[in-house]
Amino acid sequence: MLLINALSIARMTTQDFIMESKDIPFGSIYWFTYAGISCFLVLFAGIMSGLTLGLMSLGLVELEILQRSGTPTEKKQAAVIFPVVKKQHQLLVTLLLCNACAMEALPIYLDKIFHPFLAVVLSVTFVLAFGEVIPQAICTRYGLAVGANFVWLVRILMIICYPISYPIGKVLDCVLGHNDALFRRAQIKALVSIHGKEAGKGGELTHDETTIINGALDLTEKTAEEAMTPIESTFSLDVNSKLDWEAIGKILARGHSRVPVYSGNPKNVIGLLLVKSLLTVRAETETPVSAVSIRRIPRVPADMPLYDILNEFQKGSSHMAAVVKSKGKTKNLPVSSPGEKLECLSNLSTPLLEKTLDENSESIVLDIDVPRLSVSIDKQTSFQQNYGLPLSSEDIEDGEVVGIITLEDVFEELLQEEIVDETDEYVDVHNRIRVAAAAAASSVARGPSARRLTAQKGIATQTKQGSAPKKSAENDPSSIKEPLLGKKR
């Protein structure tokens, strides 16, 4: 009897614990209605929580990248989400407001059908499992797809919550500003390095690709003075010298396609000589350098960015420039009226030749007078702000030439590697690091060439005096008795 009474008391206590209110009995239509509303609130809170994490983790830059380079599906999804994510703070307030309303309303409905203690336990359990953990885990992995599928719901909620979310979002915009999420130059370089194969994190970029990308980013901060060849290490010719056998031998041994020409002082560079223009010059005539075609060489400031120099080289007029250190400071040229244009110099103190003149021109160019270029006031101000260079042509033209820069020098800074051809003696001119092949072959390859030139000079001298050289049977091709190729029998 005591056992039966104990079971009855336990049954009554359990019923009171599960269902305290007598108005909504278990199994009635109201009970199922409240239970359904409770399940809907749990799912709604889970969707809001997942969308908060998924949409807010998608930056505007990432969405723009997906629109340009993603798959067709990703491009479509990113285009749908972008207008919504663009209103970041308003979207954030809307999602958090809806999530808070759902989670606060859930215990109210559970309290109608369960004991308050059990309602709290069920609310915490279901909200944690189905309202936080699972939705956020899914949206972390598939945030773009989930956001695109629920963007219609987000738009409706943003309209409903507009009176509250819009003012709060504007306040956050004014206080915190917009999160543009643009990468700085150093961050882009680090991002590229992480995506390289050498990082070991599954990236597909090779070492050459990462090196060139980093070199292109660093090229903006480098100037002509950092990439030039010092004038002391530059091979050049005096304008008053003669193109005899010795001079031509030195030019051929150097292997350059362009040679700077100076007058008196090697730092007084007045132009450049195209080696291919010497094809018609005979060494025995000892033609003066001033008698051949000397092209005008551009003069650039030492602190001119390499990208500006590369842009000038791309015009095709010249692939070599003289680097000048200006002596004067920035001068403000007089302006008579705001709309008046100034007569000043552009980036190059000596302008590049027009494209209509090719490098095969036979005219002798020794006059390095600089024609004036018409530059507006806005361009003058921008030039001064960007470079802080003097705009007076005399300041740059009278400056001291400290080095020579070529298109190859700019490419070496871009590749971040030395470009060594078959005629280079040094890998690094500044540190005097010799090329191994050039060091080994200097006495073998260049020695015979100098001896041949000396021999040819002696032959030419004898011919000029009227005494014909004697043909050696050893060196005369006509004296070969045996044919080079034997006849097939």
CSV table of C-alpha atoms in Angstrom, one decimal:
chain,number,residue,atom,x,y,z
A,1,MET,CA,0.0,0.0,0.0
A,2,LEU,CA,2.8,2.3,0.8
A,3,LEU,CA,4.4,1.5,-2.5
A,4,ILE,CA,1.3,2.3,-4.4
A,5,ASN,CA,1.0,5.7,-2.6
A,6,ALA,CA,4.6,6.5,-3.4
A,7,LEU,CA,4.1,5.8,-7.1
A,8,SER,CA,1.0,8.0,-7.2
A,9,ILE,CA,2.8,10.9,-5.5
A,10,ALA,CA,5.7,10.5,-8.0
A,11,ARG,CA,3.3,10.5,-11.0
A,12,MET,CA,1.6,13.6,-9.7
A,13,THR,CA,4.9,15.4,-9.1
A,14,THR,CA,6.1,14.5,-12.6
A,15,GLN,CA,2.9,15.8,-14.2
A,16,ASP,CA,3.1,19.0,-12.2
A,17,PHE,CA,6.8,19.3,-13.2
A,18,ILE,CA,6.1,18.8,-16.9
A,19,MET,CA,2.8,20.7,-17.2
A,20,GLU,CA,2.2,23.2,-14.5
A,21,SER,CA,-0.7,25.0,-16.1
A,22,LYS,CA,-4.1,23.2,-16.3
A,23,ASP,CA,-5.3,25.5,-19.1
A,24,ILE,CA,-3.2,23.8,-21.9
A,25,PRO,CA,-3.3,20.1,-21.4
A,26,PHE,CA,-0.9,17.8,-23.2
A,27,GLY,CA,-2.1,16.7,-26.6
A,28,SER,CA,-4.5,19.5,-27.2
A,29,ILE,CA,-4.4,21.7,-30.3
A,30,TYR,CA,-3.1,24.7,-28.2
A,31,TRP,CA,-0.3,22.6,-26.9
A,32,PHE,CA,0.8,21.6,-30.4
A,33,THR,CA,0.4,25.2,-31.5
A,34,TYR,CA,2.7,26.5,-28.8
A,35,ALA,CA,5.2,23.7,-29.5
A,36,GLY,CA,5.2,24.5,-33.2
A,37,ILE,CA,5.8,28.2,-32.5
A,38,SER,CA,8.7,27.2,-30.2
A,39,CYS,CA,10.3,25.1,-32.9
A,40,PHE,CA,9.8,27.9,-35.4
A,41,LEU,CA,11.5,30.4,-33.1
A,42,VAL,CA,14.5,28.0,-32.6
A,43,LEU,CA,14.9,27.6,-36.4
A,44,PHE,CA,14.4,31.3,-37.0
A,45,ALA,CA,17.0,32.2,-34.4
A,46,GLY,CA,19.4,29.6,-35.9
A,47,ILE,CA,18.9,31.2,-39.4
A,48,MET,CA,19.6,34.7,-38.1
A,49,SER,CA,22.6,33.5,-36.2
A,50,GLY,CA,24.0,31.7,-39.2
A,51,LEU,CA,23.3,34.6,-41.6
A,52,THR,CA,25.0,37.0,-39.1
A,53,LEU,CA,28.2,35.0,-39.3
A,54,GLY,CA,28.0,34.1,-42.9
A,55,LEU,CA,27.1,37.5,-44.4
A,56,MET,CA,29.2,39.6,-42.2
A,57,SER,CA,32.2,37.5,-42.9
A,58,LEU,CA,31.9,38.2,-46.6
A,59,GLY,CA,33.8,41.4,-47.3
A,60,LEU,CA,33.1,43.8,-50.2
A,61,VAL,CA,36.5,43.1,-51.7
A,62,GLU,CA,36.0,39.4,-51.5
A,63,LEU,CA,32.6,39.7,-53.2
A,64,GLU,CA,34.0,41.8,-56.0
A,65,ILE,CA,36.8,39.3,-56.5
A,66,LEU,CA,34.2,36.5,-56.8
A,67,GLN,CA,32.1,38.6,-59.3
A,68,ARG,CA,35.2,39.0,-61.5
A,69,SER,CA,37.0,35.7,-61.2
A,70,GLY,CA,34.7,33.1,-59.6
A,71,THR,CA,32.7,30.3,-61.2
A,72,PRO,CA,29.4,31.2,-62.9
A,73,THR,CA,27.5,30.1,-59.8
A,74,GLU,CA,29.7,32.1,-57.5
A,75,LYS,CA,29.5,35.2,-59.8
A,76,LYS,CA,25.7,35.0,-59.6
A,77,GLN,CA,25.6,34.5,-55.9
A,78,ALA,CA,28.0,37.3,-55.2
A,79,ALA,CA,26.1,39.7,-57.4
A,80,VAL,CA,22.9,38.9,-55.4
A,81,ILE,CA,24.5,39.4,-52.0
A,82,PHE,CA,26.6,42.4,-52.7
A,83,PRO,CA,23.8,45.1,-52.5
A,84,VAL,CA,22.7,43.7,-49.1
A,85,VAL,CA,26.2,43.4,-47.6
A,86,LYS,CA,27.0,46.9,-48.8
A,87,LYS,CA,24.8,48.2,-46.0
A,88,GLN,CA,27.0,46.5,-43.4
A,89,HIS,CA,25.8,48.1,-40.1
A,90,GLN,CA,22.1,48.2,-41.1
A,91,LEU,CA,22.3,44.5,-42.0
A,92,LEU,CA,24.1,43.7,-38.7
A,93,VAL,CA,21.5,45.5,-36.6
A,94,THR,CA,18.6,43.8,-38.5
A,95,LEU,CA,20.0,40.3,-38.0
A,96,LEU,CA,20.9,40.8,-34.4
A,97,LEU,CA,17.5,42.3,-33.6
A,98,CYS,CA,15.6,39.4,-35.2
A,99,ASN,CA,17.8,36.9,-33.4
A,100,ALA,CA,17.3,38.6,-30.1
A,101,CYS,CA,13.5,38.7,-30.5
A,102,ALA,CA,13.3,35.0,-31.4
A,103,MET,CA,15.5,33.9,-28.4
A,104,GLU,CA,13.6,36.1,-26.0
A,105,ALA,CA,10.2,34.9,-27.1
A,106,LEU,CA,11.1,31.2,-27.0
A,107,PRO,CA,10.9,30.8,-23.2
A,108,ILE,CA,7.6,32.5,-23.1
A,109,TYR,CA,5.9,29.9,-25.3
A,110,LEU,CA,7.8,27.0,-23.7
A,111,ASP,CA,6.6,28.2,-20.3
A,112,LYS,CA,3.0,27.7,-21.4
A,113,ILE,CA,3.4,24.0,-22.0
A,114,PHE,CA,6.2,23.0,-19.6
A,115,HIS,CA,7.3,23.6,-16.1
A,116,PRO,CA,9.4,26.8,-15.9
A,117,PHE,CA,12.5,24.9,-15.0
A,118,LEU,CA,12.1,22.4,-17.8
A,119,ALA,CA,11.3,25.3,-20.2
A,120,VAL,CA,14.6,26.9,-19.4
A,121,VAL,CA,16.5,23.6,-19.8
A,122,LEU,CA,14.9,22.9,-23.2
A,123,SER,CA,15.3,26.5,-24.4
A,124,VAL,CA,19.0,26.5,-23.6
A,125,THR,CA,19.6,23.1,-25.2
A,126,PHE,CA,17.7,23.7,-28.4
A,127,VAL,CA,19.0,27.3,-28.9
A,128,LEU,CA,22.6,26.1,-28.3
A,129,ALA,CA,22.3,23.1,-30.6
A,130,PHE,CA,20.0,24.2,-33.4
A,131,GLY,CA,20.2,28.0,-33.0
A,132,GLU,CA,23.9,28.5,-32.6
A,133,VAL,CA,26.3,25.7,-33.2
A,134,ILE,CA,24.8,23.9,-36.2
A,135,PRO,CA,23.8,27.0,-38.2
A,136,GLN,CA,27.1,28.8,-37.7
A,137,ALA,CA,29.1,25.7,-38.6
A,138,ILE,CA,27.1,25.4,-41.9
A,139,CYS,CA,27.3,29.1,-42.7
A,140,THR,CA,31.0,29.2,-42.0
A,141,ARG,CA,31.5,26.6,-44.7
A,142,TYR,CA,28.8,27.6,-47.1
A,143,GLY,CA,28.2,31.2,-46.3
A,144,LEU,CA,28.0,32.4,-49.9
A,145,ALA,CA,25.4,29.8,-51.0
A,146,VAL,CA,23.3,30.1,-47.8
A,147,GLY,CA,23.3,33.9,-48.0
A,148,ALA,CA,22.3,33.9,-51.6
A,149,ASN,CA,19.4,31.5,-50.9
A,150,PHE,CA,18.1,33.6,-47.9
A,151,VAL,CA,18.7,37.0,-49.4
A,152,TRP,CA,15.0,37.5,-50.0
A,153,LEU,CA,14.2,36.9,-46.3
A,154,VAL,CA,17.0,39.3,-45.3
A,155,ARG,CA,15.5,42.0,-47.6
A,156,ILE,CA,12.0,41.6,-46.0
A,157,LEU,CA,13.5,41.7,-42.5
A,158,MET,CA,15.5,44.9,-43.4
A,159,ILE,CA,12.2,46.5,-44.5
A,160,ILE,CA,10.4,45.5,-41.4
A,161,CYS,CA,13.2,46.6,-39.1
A,162,TYR,CA,14.0,49.7,-41.1
A,163,PRO,CA,12.7,52.2,-38.4
A,164,ILE,CA,15.1,50.8,-35.9
A,165,SER,CA,18.0,49.4,-37.9
A,166,TYR,CA,18.5,52.4,-40.3
A,167,PRO,CA,19.1,55.0,-37.6
A,168,ILE,CA,21.4,52.7,-35.6
A,169,GLY,CA,23.2,51.7,-38.7
A,170,LYS,CA,23.8,55.4,-39.7
A,171,VAL,CA,25.1,56.1,-36.2
A,172,LEU,CA,27.5,53.2,-36.5
A,173,ASP,CA,28.6,54.4,-39.9
A,174,CYS,CA,29.5,57.8,-38.5
A,175,VAL,CA,31.2,56.5,-35.4
A,176,LEU,CA,33.0,53.5,-36.8
A,177,GLY,CA,33.1,54.3,-40.5
A,178,HIS,CA,32.9,51.8,-43.4
A,179,ASN,CA,35.0,48.7,-43.5
A,180,ASP,CA,36.5,48.8,-47.0
A,181,ALA,CA,38.8,45.8,-46.2
A,182,LEU,CA,41.3,46.9,-48.9
A,183,PHE,CA,44.7,45.3,-48.6
A,184,ARG,CA,47.8,47.4,-48.1
A,185,ARG,CA,50.9,46.8,-50.2
A,186,ALA,CA,52.7,44.8,-47.5
A,187,GLN,CA,49.6,42.7,-46.9
A,188,ILE,CA,49.3,41.9,-50.6
A,189,LYS,CA,52.9,40.8,-50.6
A,190,ALA,CA,52.3,38.6,-47.6
A,191,LEU,CA,49.2,37.1,-49.2
A,192,VAL,CA,51.1,36.3,-52.4
A,193,SER,CA,53.9,34.7,-50.4
A,194,ILE,CA,51.4,32.5,-48.5
A,195,HIS,CA,49.9,31.3,-51.7
A,196,GLY,CA,53.3,30.3,-53.1
A,197,LYS,CA,54.3,26.7,-53.3
A,198,GLU,CA,57.3,27.3,-51.1
A,199,ALA,CA,55.1,28.2,-48.2
A,200,GLY,CA,53.8,24.6,-48.1
A,201,LYS,CA,50.2,25.6,-47.5
A,202,GLY,CA,48.7,24.3,-50.8
A,203,GLY,CA,49.3,27.4,-52.9
A,204,GLU,CA,49.7,27.1,-56.7
A,205,LEU,CA,52.0,30.1,-57.3
A,206,THR,CA,55.6,29.2,-58.3
A,207,HIS,CA,58.7,31.0,-57.0
A,208,ASP,CA,59.1,33.0,-60.2
A,209,GLU,CA,55.5,34.2,-60.0
A,210,THR,CA,55.7,35.3,-56.4
A,211,THR,CA,59.1,37.0,-57.1
A,212,ILE,CA,57.8,39.0,-60.1
A,213,ILE,CA,54.6,40.0,-58.2
A,214,ASN,CA,56.6,41.2,-55.2
A,215,GLY,CA,59.0,43.0,-57.6
A,216,ALA,CA,56.1,44.8,-59.3
A,217,LEU,CA,54.8,46.0,-55.9
A,218,ASP,CA,58.3,47.1,-54.8
A,219,LEU,CA,58.9,48.9,-58.1
A,220,THR,CA,56.7,51.9,-57.0
A,221,GLU,CA,59.0,52.7,-54.1
A,222,LYS,CA,62.3,52.4,-56.1
A,223,THR,CA,63.9,55.2,-57.9
A,224,ALA,CA,66.3,55.6,-60.8
A,225,GLU,CA,69.3,56.1,-58.4
A,226,GLU,CA,68.7,52.6,-57.0
A,227,ALA,CA,68.7,50.8,-60.3
A,228,MET,CA,71.2,52.8,-62.4
A,229,THR,CA,74.8,51.9,-63.3
A,230,PRO,CA,77.2,54.4,-61.8
A,231,ILE,CA,78.8,56.7,-64.4
A,232,GLU,CA,82.2,55.5,-63.1
A,233,SER,CA,81.3,51.9,-64.1
A,234,THR,CA,79.8,52.9,-67.5
A,235,PHE,CA,81.6,52.3,-70.8
A,236,SER,CA,81.3,55.5,-72.9
A,237,LEU,CA,83.1,57.3,-75.7
A,238,ASP,CA,84.4,60.8,-76.1
A,239,VAL,CA,82.7,62.8,-78.8
A,240,ASN,CA,86.2,63.9,-80.0
A,241,SER,CA,87.7,60.4,-80.2
A,242,LYS,CA,88.1,58.4,-83.4
A,243,LEU,CA,86.5,55.1,-84.3
A,244,ASP,CA,89.8,53.3,-85.1
A,245,TRP,CA,90.5,49.6,-84.6
A,246,GLU,CA,91.1,50.0,-81.0
A,247,ALA,CA,87.9,51.8,-80.3
A,248,ILE,CA,85.8,49.4,-82.4
A,249,GLY,CA,87.5,46.5,-80.6
A,250,LYS,CA,86.5,47.9,-77.2
A,251,ILE,CA,82.9,48.4,-78.4
A,252,LEU,CA,82.7,44.8,-79.7
A,253,ALA,CA,84.3,43.4,-76.6
A,254,ARG,CA,81.7,45.2,-74.4
A,255,GLY,CA,78.8,43.9,-76.4
A,256,HIS,CA,76.5,46.8,-75.7
A,257,SER,CA,73.9,47.9,-78.2
A,258,ARG,CA,74.1,51.6,-77.1
A,259,VAL,CA,77.1,53.5,-75.9
A,260,PRO,CA,76.9,56.9,-74.1
A,261,VAL,CA,78.8,59.7,-75.7
A,262,TYR,CA,80.4,62.5,-73.5
A,263,SER,CA,82.2,65.7,-74.2
A,264,GLY,CA,85.4,66.3,-72.2
A,265,ASN,CA,84.2,65.0,-68.8
A,266,PRO,CA,82.6,61.5,-68.7
A,267,LYS,CA,79.9,63.0,-66.5
A,268,ASN,CA,79.0,65.4,-69.3
A,269,VAL,CA,76.9,63.0,-71.3
A,270,ILE,CA,75.5,64.6,-74.5
A,271,GLY,CA,74.0,61.6,-76.3
A,272,LEU,CA,74.2,58.0,-77.2
A,273,LEU,CA,75.6,56.0,-80.0
A,274,LEU,CA,73.8,53.0,-81.6
A,275,VAL,CA,76.3,50.3,-82.2
A,276,LYS,CA,74.4,49.0,-85.2
A,277,SER,CA,75.0,52.4,-86.9
A,278,LEU,CA,78.7,51.5,-87.0
A,279,LEU,CA,78.1,48.8,-89.6
A,280,THR,CA,78.9,51.2,-92.4
A,281,VAL,CA,82.0,52.7,-90.6
A,282,ARG,CA,85.4,51.5,-91.7
A,283,ALA,CA,88.0,51.4,-89.0
A,284,GLU,CA,90.9,52.2,-91.3
A,285,THR,CA,89.3,55.6,-92.0
A,286,GLU,CA,89.4,56.6,-88.3
A,287,THR,CA,86.0,58.3,-88.5
A,288,PRO,CA,85.4,60.8,-85.6
A,289,VAL,CA,82.6,59.9,-83.2
A,290,SER,CA,81.1,63.3,-83.9
A,291,ALA,CA,80.7,62.4,-87.6
A,292,VAL,CA,78.3,59.5,-87.0
A,293,SER,CA,74.7,59.6,-85.9
A,294,ILE,CA,74.5,60.5,-82.2
A,295,ARG,CA,71.0,60.3,-80.7
A,296,ARG,CA,69.7,62.6,-78.0
A,297,ILE,CA,69.7,60.8,-74.6
A,298,PRO,CA,66.9,61.6,-72.1
A,299,ARG,CA,68.0,63.0,-68.7
A,300,VAL,CA,65.9,61.9,-65.7
A,301,PRO,CA,66.1,63.0,-62.1
A,302,ALA,CA,67.8,60.6,-59.7
A,303,ASP,CA,64.6,60.3,-57.5
A,304,MET,CA,62.3,59.6,-60.4
A,305,PRO,CA,60.2,56.4,-59.8
A,306,LEU,CA,61.0,53.4,-61.9
A,307,TYR,CA,57.4,53.1,-63.2
A,308,ASP,CA,57.6,56.5,-64.7
A,309,ILE,CA,60.9,55.6,-66.4
A,310,LEU,CA,59.4,52.4,-67.6
A,311,ASN,CA,56.5,54.3,-69.1
A,312,GLU,CA,58.9,56.5,-71.0
A,313,PHE,CA,60.9,53.6,-72.2
A,314,GLN,CA,57.6,52.0,-73.5
A,315,LYS,CA,57.2,54.9,-75.9
A,316,GLY,CA,59.9,53.3,-78.0
A,317,SER,CA,62.1,56.3,-78.5
A,318,SER,CA,64.9,55.4,-76.3
A,319,HIS,CA,65.8,52.5,-73.9
A,320,MET,CA,68.6,54.4,-72.2
A,321,ALA,CA,68.6,57.5,-70.0
A,322,ALA,CA,71.1,59.6,-68.1
A,323,VAL,CA,70.4,59.9,-64.4
A,324,VAL,CA,70.9,63.4,-63.1
A,325,LYS,CA,71.2,64.8,-59.6
A,326,SER,CA,69.6,68.2,-59.6
A,327,LYS,CA,71.5,71.0,-57.9
A,328,GLY,CA,68.6,73.4,-57.4
A,329,LYS,CA,65.5,73.3,-55.2
A,330,THR,CA,61.9,73.5,-56.2
A,331,LYS,CA,61.1,76.8,-57.8
A,332,ASN,CA,57.6,78.2,-58.2
A,333,LEU,CA,57.3,79.6,-61.7
A,334,PRO,CA,55.4,82.9,-62.1
A,335,VAL,CA,51.8,82.6,-63.2
A,336,SER,CA,50.0,85.6,-64.6
A,337,SER,CA,46.5,84.1,-64.4
A,338,PRO,CA,44.8,80.9,-63.1
A,339,GLY,CA,44.0,79.7,-66.6
A,340,GLU,CA,47.4,80.4,-68.0
A,341,LYS,CA,49.6,77.4,-68.9
A,342,LEU,CA,53.2,77.2,-67.7
A,343,GLU,CA,56.2,76.8,-69.9
A,344,CYS,CA,58.0,74.1,-68.0
A,345,LEU,CA,59.5,70.7,-68.3
A,346,SER,CA,57.9,67.3,-68.0
A,347,ASN,CA,59.4,64.3,-66.3
A,348,LEU,CA,62.3,64.2,-68.7
A,349,SER,CA,64.6,67.2,-68.9
A,350,THR,CA,65.6,66.1,-72.4
A,351,PRO,CA,62.5,64.7,-74.1
A,352,LEU,CA,62.5,61.4,-75.9
A,353,LEU,CA,62.5,61.5,-79.6
A,354,GLU,CA,59.2,61.4,-81.4
A,355,LYS,CA,58.0,58.0,-82.6
A,356,THR,CA,58.2,59.2,-86.2
A,357,LEU,CA,62.0,59.2,-85.9
A,358,ASP,CA,63.4,55.7,-85.7
A,359,GLU,CA,66.8,54.7,-84.5
A,360,ASN,CA,68.0,54.3,-88.1
A,361,SER,CA,68.1,58.0,-88.6
A,362,GLU,CA,71.4,59.1,-90.1
A,363,SER,CA,71.2,62.7,-89.0
A,364,ILE,CA,73.8,63.9,-86.6
A,365,VAL,CA,72.2,65.1,-83.4
A,366,LEU,CA,74.5,67.1,-81.2
A,367,ASP,CA,72.2,70.0,-80.2
A,368,ILE,CA,70.6,69.1,-76.9
A,369,ASP,CA,68.5,72.2,-76.6
A,370,VAL,CA,65.3,71.3,-74.7
A,371,PRO,CA,62.0,72.3,-76.3
A,372,ARG,CA,59.5,73.8,-73.9
A,373,LEU,CA,56.4,71.7,-73.1
A,374,SER,CA,53.1,73.3,-72.2
A,375,VAL,CA,52.0,72.0,-68.8
A,376,SER,CA,48.9,73.2,-67.0
A,377,ILE,CA,48.9,74.5,-63.4
A,378,ASP,CA,47.2,71.3,-62.1
A,379,LYS,CA,49.9,69.1,-63.6
A,380,GLN,CA,52.6,71.4,-62.2
A,381,THR,CA,51.1,71.1,-58.7
A,382,SER,CA,50.7,67.3,-59.0
A,383,PHE,CA,54.3,67.0,-60.2
A,384,GLN,CA,55.7,69.0,-57.3
A,385,GLN,CA,53.6,67.0,-54.8
A,386,ASN,CA,54.6,63.6,-56.2
A,387,TYR,CA,58.3,64.1,-56.8
A,388,GLY,CA,59.3,67.4,-55.2
A,389,LEU,CA,61.5,68.1,-58.3
A,390,PRO,CA,62.4,71.4,-59.8
A,391,LEU,CA,60.3,72.3,-62.9
A,392,SER,CA,63.1,74.5,-64.3
A,393,SER,CA,64.8,72.8,-67.3
A,394,GLU,CA,68.1,74.5,-66.4
A,395,ASP,CA,68.1,72.9,-62.9
A,396,ILE,CA,67.9,69.4,-64.3
A,397,GLU,CA,70.0,70.0,-67.4
A,398,ASP,CA,72.8,71.5,-65.4
A,399,GLY,CA,72.7,68.8,-62.9
A,400,GLU,CA,75.5,66.3,-62.6
A,401,VAL,CA,75.1,62.9,-64.4
A,402,VAL,CA,75.6,60.2,-61.8
A,403,GLY,CA,74.7,57.2,-63.8
A,404,ILE,CA,73.1,55.5,-66.7
A,405,ILE,CA,69.8,53.5,-66.5
A,406,THR,CA,68.5,51.2,-69.2
A,407,LEU,CA,65.4,49.2,-69.8
A,408,GLU,CA,67.3,46.1,-68.7
A,409,ASP,CA,68.0,47.7,-65.3
A,410,VAL,CA,64.3,48.3,-64.8
A,411,PHE,CA,63.5,44.7,-65.8
A,412,GLU,CA,66.1,43.5,-63.3
A,413,GLU,CA,64.4,45.4,-60.5
A,414,LEU,CA,61.0,44.0,-61.6
A,415,LEU,CA,62.3,40.4,-61.8
A,416,GLN,CA,64.5,40.9,-58.6
A,417,GLU,CA,67.2,39.0,-60.4
A,418,GLU,CA,70.2,39.9,-62.5
A,419,ILE,CA,69.8,39.5,-66.3
A,420,VAL,CA,73.2,38.1,-67.4
A,421,ASP,CA,73.9,37.9,-71.2
A,422,GLU,CA,76.8,36.5,-73.0
A,423,THR,CA,78.7,39.8,-72.9
A,424,ASP,CA,78.3,40.7,-69.2
A,425,GLU,CA,81.4,40.8,-67.0
A,426,TYR,CA,79.7,41.4,-63.7
A,427,VAL,CA,76.5,40.1,-62.2
A,428,ASP,CA,76.4,43.1,-59.8
A,429,VAL,CA,78.2,46.2,-61.0
A,430,HIS,CA,78.0,47.9,-57.6
A,431,ASN,CA,79.6,45.1,-55.7
A,432,ARG,CA,81.9,44.1,-58.6
A,433,ILE,CA,80.7,40.5,-58.6
A,434,ARG,CA,82.1,38.9,-61.8
A,435,VAL,CA,80.3,36.4,-63.9
A,436,ALA,CA,82.0,33.0,-63.6
A,437,ALA,CA,81.8,32.4,-67.4
A,438,ALA,CA,83.1,35.8,-68.2
A,439,ALA,CA,86.0,35.5,-65.8
A,440,ALA,CA,87.1,32.2,-67.3
A,441,ALA,CA,86.6,33.2,-70.9
A,442,SER,CA,87.9,36.8,-70.7
A,443,SER,CA,91.5,35.7,-71.6
A,444,VAL,CA,90.3,33.1,-74.2
A,445,ALA,CA,87.5,34.8,-76.0
A,446,ARG,CA,88.5,38.4,-76.0
A,447,GLY,CA,92.2,37.9,-76.5
A,448,PRO,CA,92.1,36.4,-80.0
A,449,SER,CA,89.6,39.0,-81.1
A,450,ALA,CA,92.0,41.8,-80.1
A,451,ARG,CA,94.9,40.0,-81.9
A,452,ARG,CA,92.8,39.6,-85.0
A,453,LEU,CA,91.9,43.3,-84.9
A,454,THR,CA,95.5,44.2,-84.5
A,455,ALA,CA,96.5,41.9,-87.4
A,456,GLN,CA,93.7,43.4,-89.6
A,457,LYS,CA,94.9,46.9,-88.7
A,458,GLY,CA,98.5,46.0,-89.8
A,459,ILE,CA,97.1,44.5,-93.0
A,460,ALA,CA,95.1,47.6,-93.7
A,461,THR,CA,98.1,49.8,-93.1
A,462,GLN,CA,100.2,47.8,-95.6
A,463,THR,CA,97.4,47.9,-98.1
A,464,LYS,CA,97.1,51.6,-97.7
A,465,GLN,CA,100.8,52.1,-98.3
A,466,GLY,CA,100.6,50.2,-101.6
A,467,SER,CA,102.3,46.9,-100.5
A,468,ALA,CA,99.9,44.0,-100.9
A,469,PRO,CA,100.1,41.5,-98.1
A,470,LYS,CA,101.5,38.1,-98.8
A,471,LYS,CA,99.0,35.3,-98.5
A,472,SER,CA,100.2,32.5,-96.3
A,473,ALA,CA,99.6,29.1,-97.7
A,474,GLU,CA,98.6,28.1,-94.2
A,475,ASN,CA,95.9,30.8,-93.9
A,476,ASP,CA,94.8,31.2,-97.5
A,477,PRO,CA,91.6,29.2,-98.2
A,478,SER,CA,92.5,28.8,-101.9
A,479,SER,CA,95.7,26.9,-100.9
A,480,ILE,CA,93.7,24.0,-99.4
A,481,LYS,CA,94.5,20.9,-101.4
A,482,GLU,CA,92.0,18.6,-99.9
A,483,PRO,CA,88.2,19.3,-100.2
A,484,LEU,CA,86.4,20.0,-97.0
A,485,LEU,CA,83.8,17.3,-97.8
A,486,GLY,CA,85.0,14.1,-99.4
A,487,LYS,CA,83.1,12.8,-102.4
A,488,LYS,CA,80.9,9.8,-101.9
A,489,ARG,CA,82.1,6.9,-103.7
